[in-house]
PDB file of C-alpha atoms in Angstrom:
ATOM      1  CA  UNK A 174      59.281  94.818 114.024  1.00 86.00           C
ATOM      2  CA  UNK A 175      55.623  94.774 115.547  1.00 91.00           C
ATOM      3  CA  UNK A 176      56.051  96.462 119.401  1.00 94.00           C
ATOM      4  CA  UNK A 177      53.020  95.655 121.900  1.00 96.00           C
ATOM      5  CA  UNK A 178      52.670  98.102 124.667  1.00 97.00           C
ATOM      6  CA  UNK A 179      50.313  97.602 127.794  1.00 97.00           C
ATOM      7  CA  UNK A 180      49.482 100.708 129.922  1.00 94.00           C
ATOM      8  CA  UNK A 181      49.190 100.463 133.009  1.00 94.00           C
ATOM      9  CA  UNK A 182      51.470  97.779 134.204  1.00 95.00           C
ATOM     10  CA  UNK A 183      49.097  97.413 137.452  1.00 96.00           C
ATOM     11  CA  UNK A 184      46.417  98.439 138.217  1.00 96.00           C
ATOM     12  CA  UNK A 185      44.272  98.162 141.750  1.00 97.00           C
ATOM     13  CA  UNK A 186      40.327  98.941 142.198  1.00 97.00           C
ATOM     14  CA  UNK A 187      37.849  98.423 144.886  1.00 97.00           C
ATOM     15  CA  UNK A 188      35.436  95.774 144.142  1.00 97.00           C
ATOM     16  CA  UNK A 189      32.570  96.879 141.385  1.00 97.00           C
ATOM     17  CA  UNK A 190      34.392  99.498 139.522  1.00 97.00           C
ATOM     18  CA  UNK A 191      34.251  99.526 135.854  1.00 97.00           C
ATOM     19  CA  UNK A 192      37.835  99.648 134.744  1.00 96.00           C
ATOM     20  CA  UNK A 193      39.886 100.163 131.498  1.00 97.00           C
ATOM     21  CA  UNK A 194      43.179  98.172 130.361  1.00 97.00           C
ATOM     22  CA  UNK A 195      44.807  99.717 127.217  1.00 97.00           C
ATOM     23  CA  UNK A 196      47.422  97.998 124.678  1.00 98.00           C
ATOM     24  CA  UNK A 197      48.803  99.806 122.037  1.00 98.00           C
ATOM     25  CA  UNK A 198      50.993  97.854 118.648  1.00 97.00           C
ATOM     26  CA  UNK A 199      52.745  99.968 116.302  1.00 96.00           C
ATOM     27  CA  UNK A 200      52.423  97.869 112.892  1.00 92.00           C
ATOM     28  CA  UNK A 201      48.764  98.685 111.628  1.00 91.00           C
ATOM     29  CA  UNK A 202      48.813  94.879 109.385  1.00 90.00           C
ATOM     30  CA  UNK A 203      47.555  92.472 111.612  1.00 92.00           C
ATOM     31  CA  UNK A 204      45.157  89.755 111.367  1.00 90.00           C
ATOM     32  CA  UNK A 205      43.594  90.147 115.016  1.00 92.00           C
ATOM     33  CA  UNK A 206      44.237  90.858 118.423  1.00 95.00           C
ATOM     34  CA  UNK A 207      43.782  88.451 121.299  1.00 95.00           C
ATOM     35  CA  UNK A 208      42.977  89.642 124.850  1.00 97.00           C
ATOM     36  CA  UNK A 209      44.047  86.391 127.589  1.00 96.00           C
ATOM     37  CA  UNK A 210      44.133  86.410 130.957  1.00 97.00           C
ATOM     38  CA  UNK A 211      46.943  84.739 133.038  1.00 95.00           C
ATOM     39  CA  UNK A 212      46.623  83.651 136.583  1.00 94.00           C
ATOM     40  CA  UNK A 213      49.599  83.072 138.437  1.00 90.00           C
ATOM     41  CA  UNK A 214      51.563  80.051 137.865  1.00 87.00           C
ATOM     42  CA  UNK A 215      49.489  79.089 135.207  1.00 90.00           C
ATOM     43  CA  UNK A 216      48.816  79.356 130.935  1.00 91.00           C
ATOM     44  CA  UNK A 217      46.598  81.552 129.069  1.00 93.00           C
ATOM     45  CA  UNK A 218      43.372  81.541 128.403  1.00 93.00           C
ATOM     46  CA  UNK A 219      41.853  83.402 126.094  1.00 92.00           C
ATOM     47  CA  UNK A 220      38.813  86.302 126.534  1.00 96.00           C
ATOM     48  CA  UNK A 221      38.246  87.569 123.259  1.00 95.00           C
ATOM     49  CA  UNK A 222      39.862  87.894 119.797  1.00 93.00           C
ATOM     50  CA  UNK A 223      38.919  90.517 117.645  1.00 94.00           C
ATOM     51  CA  UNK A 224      39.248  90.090 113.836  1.00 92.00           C
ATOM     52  CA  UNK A 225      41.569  93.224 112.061  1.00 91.00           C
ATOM     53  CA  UNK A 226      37.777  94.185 110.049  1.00 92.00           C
ATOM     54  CA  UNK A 227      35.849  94.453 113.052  1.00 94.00           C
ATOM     55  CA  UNK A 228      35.494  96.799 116.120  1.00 95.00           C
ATOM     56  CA  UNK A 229      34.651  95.549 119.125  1.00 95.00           C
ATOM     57  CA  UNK A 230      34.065  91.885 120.900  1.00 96.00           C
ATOM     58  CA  UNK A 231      31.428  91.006 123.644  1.00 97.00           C
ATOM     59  CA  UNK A 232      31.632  88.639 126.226  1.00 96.00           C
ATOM     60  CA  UNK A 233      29.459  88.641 129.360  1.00 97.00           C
ATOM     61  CA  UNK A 234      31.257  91.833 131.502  1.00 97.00           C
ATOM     62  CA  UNK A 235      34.215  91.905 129.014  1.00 98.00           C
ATOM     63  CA  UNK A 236      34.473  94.543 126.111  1.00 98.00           C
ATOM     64  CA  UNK A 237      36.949  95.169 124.077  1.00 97.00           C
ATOM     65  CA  UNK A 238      37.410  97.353 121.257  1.00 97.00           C
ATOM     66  CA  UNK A 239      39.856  97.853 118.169  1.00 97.00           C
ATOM     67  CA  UNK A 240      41.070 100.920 116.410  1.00 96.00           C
ATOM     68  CA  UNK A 241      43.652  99.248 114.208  1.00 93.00           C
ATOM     69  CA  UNK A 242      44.322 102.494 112.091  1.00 92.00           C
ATOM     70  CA  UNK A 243      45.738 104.461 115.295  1.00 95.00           C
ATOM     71  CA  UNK A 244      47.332 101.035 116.557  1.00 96.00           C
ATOM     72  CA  UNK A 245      44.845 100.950 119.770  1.00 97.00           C
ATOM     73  CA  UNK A 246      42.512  98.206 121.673  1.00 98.00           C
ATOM     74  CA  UNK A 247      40.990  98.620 125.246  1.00 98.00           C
ATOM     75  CA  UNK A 248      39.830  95.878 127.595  1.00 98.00           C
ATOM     76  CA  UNK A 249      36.851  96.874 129.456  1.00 98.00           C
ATOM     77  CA  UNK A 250      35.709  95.127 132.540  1.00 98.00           C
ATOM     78  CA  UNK A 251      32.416  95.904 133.763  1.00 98.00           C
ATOM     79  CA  UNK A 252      31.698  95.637 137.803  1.00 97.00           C
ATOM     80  CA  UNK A 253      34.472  94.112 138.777  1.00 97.00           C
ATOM     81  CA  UNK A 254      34.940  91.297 141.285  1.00 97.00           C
ATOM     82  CA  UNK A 255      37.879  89.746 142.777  1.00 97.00           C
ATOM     83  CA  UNK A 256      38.098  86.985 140.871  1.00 97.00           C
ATOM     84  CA  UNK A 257      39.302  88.956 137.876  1.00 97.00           C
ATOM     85  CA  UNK A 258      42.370  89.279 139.933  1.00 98.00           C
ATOM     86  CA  UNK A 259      44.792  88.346 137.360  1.00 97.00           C
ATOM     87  CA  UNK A 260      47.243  89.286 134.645  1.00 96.00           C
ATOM     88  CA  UNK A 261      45.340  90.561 130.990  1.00 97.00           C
ATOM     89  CA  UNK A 262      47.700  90.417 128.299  1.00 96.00           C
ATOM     90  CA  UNK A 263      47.468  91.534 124.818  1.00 96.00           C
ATOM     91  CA  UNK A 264      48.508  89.970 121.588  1.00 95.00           C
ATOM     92  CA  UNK A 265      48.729  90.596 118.192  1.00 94.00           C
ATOM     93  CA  UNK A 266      48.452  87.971 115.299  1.00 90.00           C
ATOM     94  CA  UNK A 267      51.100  89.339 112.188  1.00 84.00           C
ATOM     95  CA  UNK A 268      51.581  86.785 109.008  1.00 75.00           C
ATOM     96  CA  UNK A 269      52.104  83.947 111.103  1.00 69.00           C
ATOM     97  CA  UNK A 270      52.856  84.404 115.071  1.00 82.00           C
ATOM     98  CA  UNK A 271      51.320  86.433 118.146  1.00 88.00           C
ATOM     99  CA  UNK A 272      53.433  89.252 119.944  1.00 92.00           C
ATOM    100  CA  UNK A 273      52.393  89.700 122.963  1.00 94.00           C
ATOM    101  CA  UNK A 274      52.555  93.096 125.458  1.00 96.00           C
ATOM    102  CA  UNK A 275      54.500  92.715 128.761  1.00 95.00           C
ATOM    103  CA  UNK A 276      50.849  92.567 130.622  1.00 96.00           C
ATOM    104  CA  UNK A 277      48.697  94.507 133.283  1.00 96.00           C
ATOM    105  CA  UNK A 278      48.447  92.905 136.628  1.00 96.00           C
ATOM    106  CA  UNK A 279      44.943  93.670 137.973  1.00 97.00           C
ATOM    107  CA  UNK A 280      43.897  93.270 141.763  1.00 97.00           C
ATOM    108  CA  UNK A 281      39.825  93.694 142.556  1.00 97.00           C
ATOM    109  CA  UNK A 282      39.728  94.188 146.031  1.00 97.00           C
ATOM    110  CA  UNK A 283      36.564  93.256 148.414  1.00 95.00           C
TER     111      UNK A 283
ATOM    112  CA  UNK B 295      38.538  66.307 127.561  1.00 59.00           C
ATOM    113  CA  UNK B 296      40.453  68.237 124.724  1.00 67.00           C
ATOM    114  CA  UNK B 297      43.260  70.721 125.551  1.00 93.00           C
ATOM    115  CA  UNK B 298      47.250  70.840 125.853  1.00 95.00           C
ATOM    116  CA  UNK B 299      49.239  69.072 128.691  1.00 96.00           C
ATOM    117  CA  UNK B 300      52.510  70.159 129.139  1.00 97.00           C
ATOM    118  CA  UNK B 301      54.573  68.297 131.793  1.00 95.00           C
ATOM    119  CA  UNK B 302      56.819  68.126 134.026  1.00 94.00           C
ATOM    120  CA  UNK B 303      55.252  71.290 135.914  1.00 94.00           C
ATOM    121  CA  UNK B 304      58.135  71.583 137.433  1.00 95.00           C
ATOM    122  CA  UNK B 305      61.723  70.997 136.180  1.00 93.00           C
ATOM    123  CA  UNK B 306      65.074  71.221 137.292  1.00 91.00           C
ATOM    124  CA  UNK B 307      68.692  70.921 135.436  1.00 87.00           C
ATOM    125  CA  UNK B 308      71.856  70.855 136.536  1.00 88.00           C
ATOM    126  CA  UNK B 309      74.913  73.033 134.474  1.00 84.00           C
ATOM    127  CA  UNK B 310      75.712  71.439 130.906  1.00 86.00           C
ATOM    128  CA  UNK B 311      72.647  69.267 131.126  1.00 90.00           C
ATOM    129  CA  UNK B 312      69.955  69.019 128.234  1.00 93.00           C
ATOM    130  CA  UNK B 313      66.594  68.945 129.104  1.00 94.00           C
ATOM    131  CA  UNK B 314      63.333  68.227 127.254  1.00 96.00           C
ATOM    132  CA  UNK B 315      59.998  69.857 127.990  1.00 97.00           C
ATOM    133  CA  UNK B 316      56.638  67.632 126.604  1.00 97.00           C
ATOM    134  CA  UNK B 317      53.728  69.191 125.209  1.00 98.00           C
ATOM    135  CA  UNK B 318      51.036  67.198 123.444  1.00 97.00           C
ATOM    136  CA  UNK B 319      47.540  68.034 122.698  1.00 97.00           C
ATOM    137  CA  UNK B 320      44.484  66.279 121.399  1.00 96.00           C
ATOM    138  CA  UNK B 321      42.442  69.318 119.911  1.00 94.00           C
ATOM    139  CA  UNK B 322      43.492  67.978 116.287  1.00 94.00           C
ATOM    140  CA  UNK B 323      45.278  71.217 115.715  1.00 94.00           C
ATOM    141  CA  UNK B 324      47.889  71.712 112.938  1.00 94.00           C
ATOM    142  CA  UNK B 325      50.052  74.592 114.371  1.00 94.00           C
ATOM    143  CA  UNK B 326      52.086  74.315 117.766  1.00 95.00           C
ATOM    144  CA  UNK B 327      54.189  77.046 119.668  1.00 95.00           C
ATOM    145  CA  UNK B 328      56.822  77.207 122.453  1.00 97.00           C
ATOM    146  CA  UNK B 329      56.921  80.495 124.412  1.00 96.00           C
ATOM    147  CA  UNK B 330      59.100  81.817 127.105  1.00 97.00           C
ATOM    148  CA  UNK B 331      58.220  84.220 129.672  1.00 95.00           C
ATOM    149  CA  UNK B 332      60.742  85.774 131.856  1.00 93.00           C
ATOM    150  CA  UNK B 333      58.808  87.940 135.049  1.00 86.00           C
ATOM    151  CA  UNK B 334      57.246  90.934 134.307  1.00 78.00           C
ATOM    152  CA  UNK B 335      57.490  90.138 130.735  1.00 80.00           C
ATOM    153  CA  UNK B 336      55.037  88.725 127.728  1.00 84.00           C
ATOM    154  CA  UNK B 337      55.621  85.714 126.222  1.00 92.00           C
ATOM    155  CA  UNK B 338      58.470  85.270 123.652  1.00 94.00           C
ATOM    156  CA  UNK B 339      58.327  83.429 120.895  1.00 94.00           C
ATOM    157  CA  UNK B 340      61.094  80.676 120.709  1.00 96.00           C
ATOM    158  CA  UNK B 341      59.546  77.829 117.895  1.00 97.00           C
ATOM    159  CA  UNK B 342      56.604  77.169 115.678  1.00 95.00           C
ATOM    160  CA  UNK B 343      55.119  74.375 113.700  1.00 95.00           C
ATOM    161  CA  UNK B 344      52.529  74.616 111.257  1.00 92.00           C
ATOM    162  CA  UNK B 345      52.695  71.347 110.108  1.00 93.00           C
ATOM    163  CA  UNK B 346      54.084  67.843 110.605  1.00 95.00           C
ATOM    164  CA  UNK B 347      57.775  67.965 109.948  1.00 95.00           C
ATOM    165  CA  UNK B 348      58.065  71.573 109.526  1.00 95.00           C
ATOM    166  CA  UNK B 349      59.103  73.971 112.062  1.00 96.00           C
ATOM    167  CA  UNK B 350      60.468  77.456 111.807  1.00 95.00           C
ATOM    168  CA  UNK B 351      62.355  79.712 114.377  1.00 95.00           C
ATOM    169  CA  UNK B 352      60.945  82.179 116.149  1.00 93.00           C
ATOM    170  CA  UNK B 353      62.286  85.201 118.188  1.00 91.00           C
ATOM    171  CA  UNK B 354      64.418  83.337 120.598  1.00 94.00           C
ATOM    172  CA  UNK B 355      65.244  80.088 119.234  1.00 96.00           C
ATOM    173  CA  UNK B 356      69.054  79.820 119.998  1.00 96.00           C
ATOM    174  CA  UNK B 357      70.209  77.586 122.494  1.00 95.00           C
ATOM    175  CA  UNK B 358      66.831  75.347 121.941  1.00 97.00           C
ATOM    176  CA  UNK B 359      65.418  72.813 119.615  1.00 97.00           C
ATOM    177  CA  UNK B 360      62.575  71.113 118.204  1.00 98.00           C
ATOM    178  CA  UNK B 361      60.791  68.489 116.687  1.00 97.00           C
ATOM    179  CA  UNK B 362      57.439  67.583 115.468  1.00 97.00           C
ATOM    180  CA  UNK B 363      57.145  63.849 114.177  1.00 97.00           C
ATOM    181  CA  UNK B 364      53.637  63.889 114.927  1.00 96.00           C
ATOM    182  CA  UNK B 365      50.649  66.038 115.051  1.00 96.00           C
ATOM    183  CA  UNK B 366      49.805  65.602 118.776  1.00 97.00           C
ATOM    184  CA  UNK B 367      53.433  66.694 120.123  1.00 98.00           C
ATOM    185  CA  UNK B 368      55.957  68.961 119.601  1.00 98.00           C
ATOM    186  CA  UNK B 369      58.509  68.485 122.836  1.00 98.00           C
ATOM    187  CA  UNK B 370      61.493  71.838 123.235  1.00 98.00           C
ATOM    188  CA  UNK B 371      64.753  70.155 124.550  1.00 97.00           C
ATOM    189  CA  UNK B 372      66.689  73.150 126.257  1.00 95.00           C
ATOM    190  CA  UNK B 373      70.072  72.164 125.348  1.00 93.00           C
ATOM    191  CA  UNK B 374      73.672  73.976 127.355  1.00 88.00           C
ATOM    192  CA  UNK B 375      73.944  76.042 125.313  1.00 87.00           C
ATOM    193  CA  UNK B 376      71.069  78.340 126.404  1.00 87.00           C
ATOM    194  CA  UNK B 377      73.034  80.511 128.888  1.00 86.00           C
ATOM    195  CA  UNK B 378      69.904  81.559 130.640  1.00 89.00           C
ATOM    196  CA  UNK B 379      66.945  78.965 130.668  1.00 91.00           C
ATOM    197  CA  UNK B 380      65.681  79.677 134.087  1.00 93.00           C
ATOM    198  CA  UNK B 381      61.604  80.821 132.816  1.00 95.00           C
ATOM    199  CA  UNK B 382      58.474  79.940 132.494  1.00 96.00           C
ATOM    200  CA  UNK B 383      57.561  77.600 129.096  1.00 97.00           C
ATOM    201  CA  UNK B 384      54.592  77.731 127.473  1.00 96.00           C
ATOM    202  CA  UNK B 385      53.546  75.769 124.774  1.00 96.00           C
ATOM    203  CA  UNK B 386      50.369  76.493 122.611  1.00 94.00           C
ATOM    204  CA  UNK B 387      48.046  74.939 119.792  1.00 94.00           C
ATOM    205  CA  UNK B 388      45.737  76.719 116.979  1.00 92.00           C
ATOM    206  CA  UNK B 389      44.035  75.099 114.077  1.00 89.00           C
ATOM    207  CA  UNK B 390      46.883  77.217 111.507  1.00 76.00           C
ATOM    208  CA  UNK B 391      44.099  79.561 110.543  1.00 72.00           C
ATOM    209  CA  UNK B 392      45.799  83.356 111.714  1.00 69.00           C
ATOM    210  CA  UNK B 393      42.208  84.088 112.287  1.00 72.00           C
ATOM    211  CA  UNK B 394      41.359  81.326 115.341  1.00 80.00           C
ATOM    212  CA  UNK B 395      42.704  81.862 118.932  1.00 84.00           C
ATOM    213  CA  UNK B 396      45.874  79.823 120.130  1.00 87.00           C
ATOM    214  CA  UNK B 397      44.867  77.139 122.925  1.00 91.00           C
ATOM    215  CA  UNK B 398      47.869  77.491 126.440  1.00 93.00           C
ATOM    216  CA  UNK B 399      48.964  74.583 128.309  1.00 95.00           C
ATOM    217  CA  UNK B 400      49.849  75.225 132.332  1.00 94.00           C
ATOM    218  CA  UNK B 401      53.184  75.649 131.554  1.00 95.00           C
ATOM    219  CA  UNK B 402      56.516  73.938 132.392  1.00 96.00           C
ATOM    220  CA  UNK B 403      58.847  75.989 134.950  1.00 95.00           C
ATOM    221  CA  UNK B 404      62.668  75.413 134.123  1.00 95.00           C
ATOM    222  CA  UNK B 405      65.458  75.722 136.866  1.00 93.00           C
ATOM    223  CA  UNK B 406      68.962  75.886 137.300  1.00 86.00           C
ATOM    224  CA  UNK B 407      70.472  73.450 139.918  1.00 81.00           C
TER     225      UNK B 407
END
């Protein structure tokens, strides 16, 4: 049974730090791996999805990278502000359905 | 504008009670989800539909049920039988390619009276 891990489970930086999240799955066949971020109270939305042939995604200060033969992703954030403050989860697409790691709750501070 | 509305936001049931939690979406996607998150936790699985009529269990499905008579809604009824419902519901949409990103509604937050 696919296992998601997210490391760290929090994580708190000063305002304009580049910072890394890292998710880890242990079954190697997946179709893709979503990145969302959840505010509180409210649904996903997604950042990036990453397709299982390709490497890395690129959106405005958002990176994220796949190494699906070790089973690893990151999330980077570059220059952080506060209103990344939020929840990045990551999720895994096997034959049909997502699993989904327990999360990293970020706080940017000013 | 196109996306998922889930509603109530907020929902309440008394012991022994049924309750059934809307989603609908007008994105024209095939495939619809219903996830529960618990705190601290990711989202759980607990129903899919790829298609009209069809629906298969997911991780967590005991204690709920489902039905999708049309493409636009696929409403979870939490029946007494789930021991635990108090959680967070979230129901999603994708166009049934694995390859394209699943679209989130707000969410629907069950509790027990």
């Amino acid at each position: 049974k696919q296992e998601v891990t997210q490391i760290p489970a929090a994580l708190s930086v000063p305002e304009g730090e580049n910072l890394v999240l890292n998710c880890s799955f242990t079954d190697s066949a997946i179709y893709n791996l979503q990145w969302f971020r959840q505010d509180p109270g409210k649904g996903l939305t997604s950042l990036l999805l990453i397709q299982s042939s390709q490497r890395e995604q690129t959106s405005g200060r958002l990176n994220a990278s796949l190494d699906k033969s070790s089973g690893r992703s990151t999330l980077y954030i570059a220059a952080s502000q506060p209103g990344d403050s939020a929840t990045y989860l990551c999720a895994v697409t096997g034959y049909s359905t997502l699993t989904f790691g327990k999360g990293t709750m970020l706080l940017v501070s000013p | 504008d196109g996306g998922i509305t889930q509603s109530p936001k907020y929902l309440f049931r008394k012991e022994g009670q049924n309750v059934t939690l809307s989603c609908e979406q007008n994105l024209n996607h095939d495939a619809m989800y219903w996830y529960r998150q618990d705190p601290g936790q990711g989202l759980r699985l607990i129903y899919y539909s790829q298609i009209v009529n069809d629906f298969q269990k997911g991780d967590i499905a005991e204690g709920y049920s489902v039905s999708r008579e049309k493409k636009e809604s696929f409403p979870l009824t939490v029946t007494s039988a789930q021991k635990n419902p108090t959680a967070f519901y979230l129901c999603a949409s994708s166009i049934g390619n694995q390859n394209q990103p699943q679209h989130f509604g707000d969410g629907t937050r069950l509790s027990i009276l």
